[in-house]
């Protein structure tokens, strides 16, 4: 983390925002995928083991 703190804040801002957006999107996709799997398992009567 020392490298990030030594860089100018202006050059880091776009990359930090982009990484935050990508992480939020990935977490949302994983979470919705997990919920969809649970819903399908409950609808089909097969609980994940």
PDB file of C-alpha atoms in Angstrom:
ATOM      1  CA  UNK A   1       0.000   0.000   0.000  1.00  0.00           C
ATOM      2  CA  UNK A   2       3.038   2.264   0.312  1.00  0.00           C
ATOM      3  CA  UNK A   3       3.250   2.616  -3.474  1.00  0.00           C
ATOM      4  CA  UNK A   4      -0.323   3.895  -3.724  1.00  0.00           C
ATOM      5  CA  UNK A   5       0.205   6.471  -0.978  1.00  0.00           C
ATOM      6  CA  UNK A   6       3.338   7.880  -2.632  1.00  0.00           C
ATOM      7  CA  UNK A   7       1.617   8.585  -5.947  1.00  0.00           C
ATOM      8  CA  UNK A   8      -0.169  11.893  -6.601  1.00  0.00           C
ATOM      9  CA  UNK A   9      -3.842  11.765  -5.659  1.00  0.00           C
ATOM     10  CA  UNK A  10      -4.945  13.120  -9.056  1.00  0.00           C
ATOM     11  CA  UNK A  11      -3.423  10.243 -11.035  1.00  0.00           C
ATOM     12  CA  UNK A  12      -4.817   7.651  -8.607  1.00  0.00           C
ATOM     13  CA  UNK A  13      -8.398   8.903  -8.465  1.00  0.00           C
ATOM     14  CA  UNK A  14      -9.691   7.538 -11.828  1.00  0.00           C
ATOM     15  CA  UNK A  15      -8.150   4.116 -11.270  1.00  0.00           C
ATOM     16  CA  UNK A  16      -9.519   3.882  -7.723  1.00  0.00           C
ATOM     17  CA  UNK A  17     -13.013   4.800  -8.914  1.00  0.00           C
ATOM     18  CA  UNK A  18     -12.794   2.298 -11.762  1.00  0.00           C
ATOM     19  CA  UNK A  19     -11.627  -0.472  -9.435  1.00  0.00           C
ATOM     20  CA  UNK A  20     -14.408   0.344  -6.963  1.00  0.00           C
ATOM     21  CA  UNK A  21     -16.994   0.172  -9.732  1.00  0.00           C
ATOM     22  CA  UNK A  22     -15.647  -3.145 -11.016  1.00  0.00           C
ATOM     23  CA  UNK A  23     -15.601  -4.635  -7.512  1.00  0.00           C
ATOM     24  CA  UNK A  24     -19.186  -3.498  -6.831  1.00  0.00           C
ATOM     25  CA  UNK A  25     -20.371  -4.953 -10.147  1.00  0.00           C
ATOM     26  CA  UNK A  26     -18.566  -8.257  -9.526  1.00  0.00           C
ATOM     27  CA  UNK A  27     -19.981  -8.558  -6.013  1.00  0.00           C
ATOM     28  CA  UNK A  28     -23.464  -7.752  -7.309  1.00  0.00           C
ATOM     29  CA  UNK A  29     -23.211 -10.380 -10.064  1.00  0.00           C
ATOM     30  CA  UNK A  30     -21.940 -13.023  -7.620  1.00  0.00           C
ATOM     31  CA  UNK A  31     -24.632 -12.169  -5.061  1.00  0.00           C
ATOM     32  CA  UNK A  32     -27.482 -12.186  -7.590  1.00  0.00           C
ATOM     33  CA  UNK A  33     -26.134 -15.404  -9.100  1.00  0.00           C
ATOM     34  CA  UNK A  34     -26.119 -17.026  -5.665  1.00  0.00           C
ATOM     35  CA  UNK A  35     -29.686 -15.878  -4.992  1.00  0.00           C
ATOM     36  CA  UNK A  36     -30.805 -17.130  -8.411  1.00  0.00           C
ATOM     37  CA  UNK A  37     -29.259 -20.548  -7.713  1.00  0.00           C
ATOM     38  CA  UNK A  38     -31.051 -20.726  -4.370  1.00  0.00           C
ATOM     39  CA  UNK A  39     -34.378 -19.738  -5.958  1.00  0.00           C
ATOM     40  CA  UNK A  40     -34.007 -22.330  -8.724  1.00  0.00           C
ATOM     41  CA  UNK A  41     -33.070 -24.993  -6.165  1.00  0.00           C
ATOM     42  CA  UNK A  42     -36.141 -24.197  -4.069  1.00  0.00           C
ATOM     43  CA  UNK A  43     -38.465 -24.097  -7.086  1.00  0.00           C
ATOM     44  CA  UNK A  44     -37.213 -27.445  -8.389  1.00  0.00           C
ATOM     45  CA  UNK A  45     -37.304 -28.962  -4.903  1.00  0.00           C
ATOM     46  CA  UNK A  46     -33.578 -29.759  -4.897  1.00  0.00           C
ATOM     47  CA  UNK A  47     -31.694 -28.144  -2.047  1.00  0.00           C
ATOM     48  CA  UNK A  48     -27.947 -27.681  -2.568  1.00  0.00           C
ATOM     49  CA  UNK A  49     -25.910 -30.147  -0.552  1.00  0.00           C
TER      50      UNK A  49
END
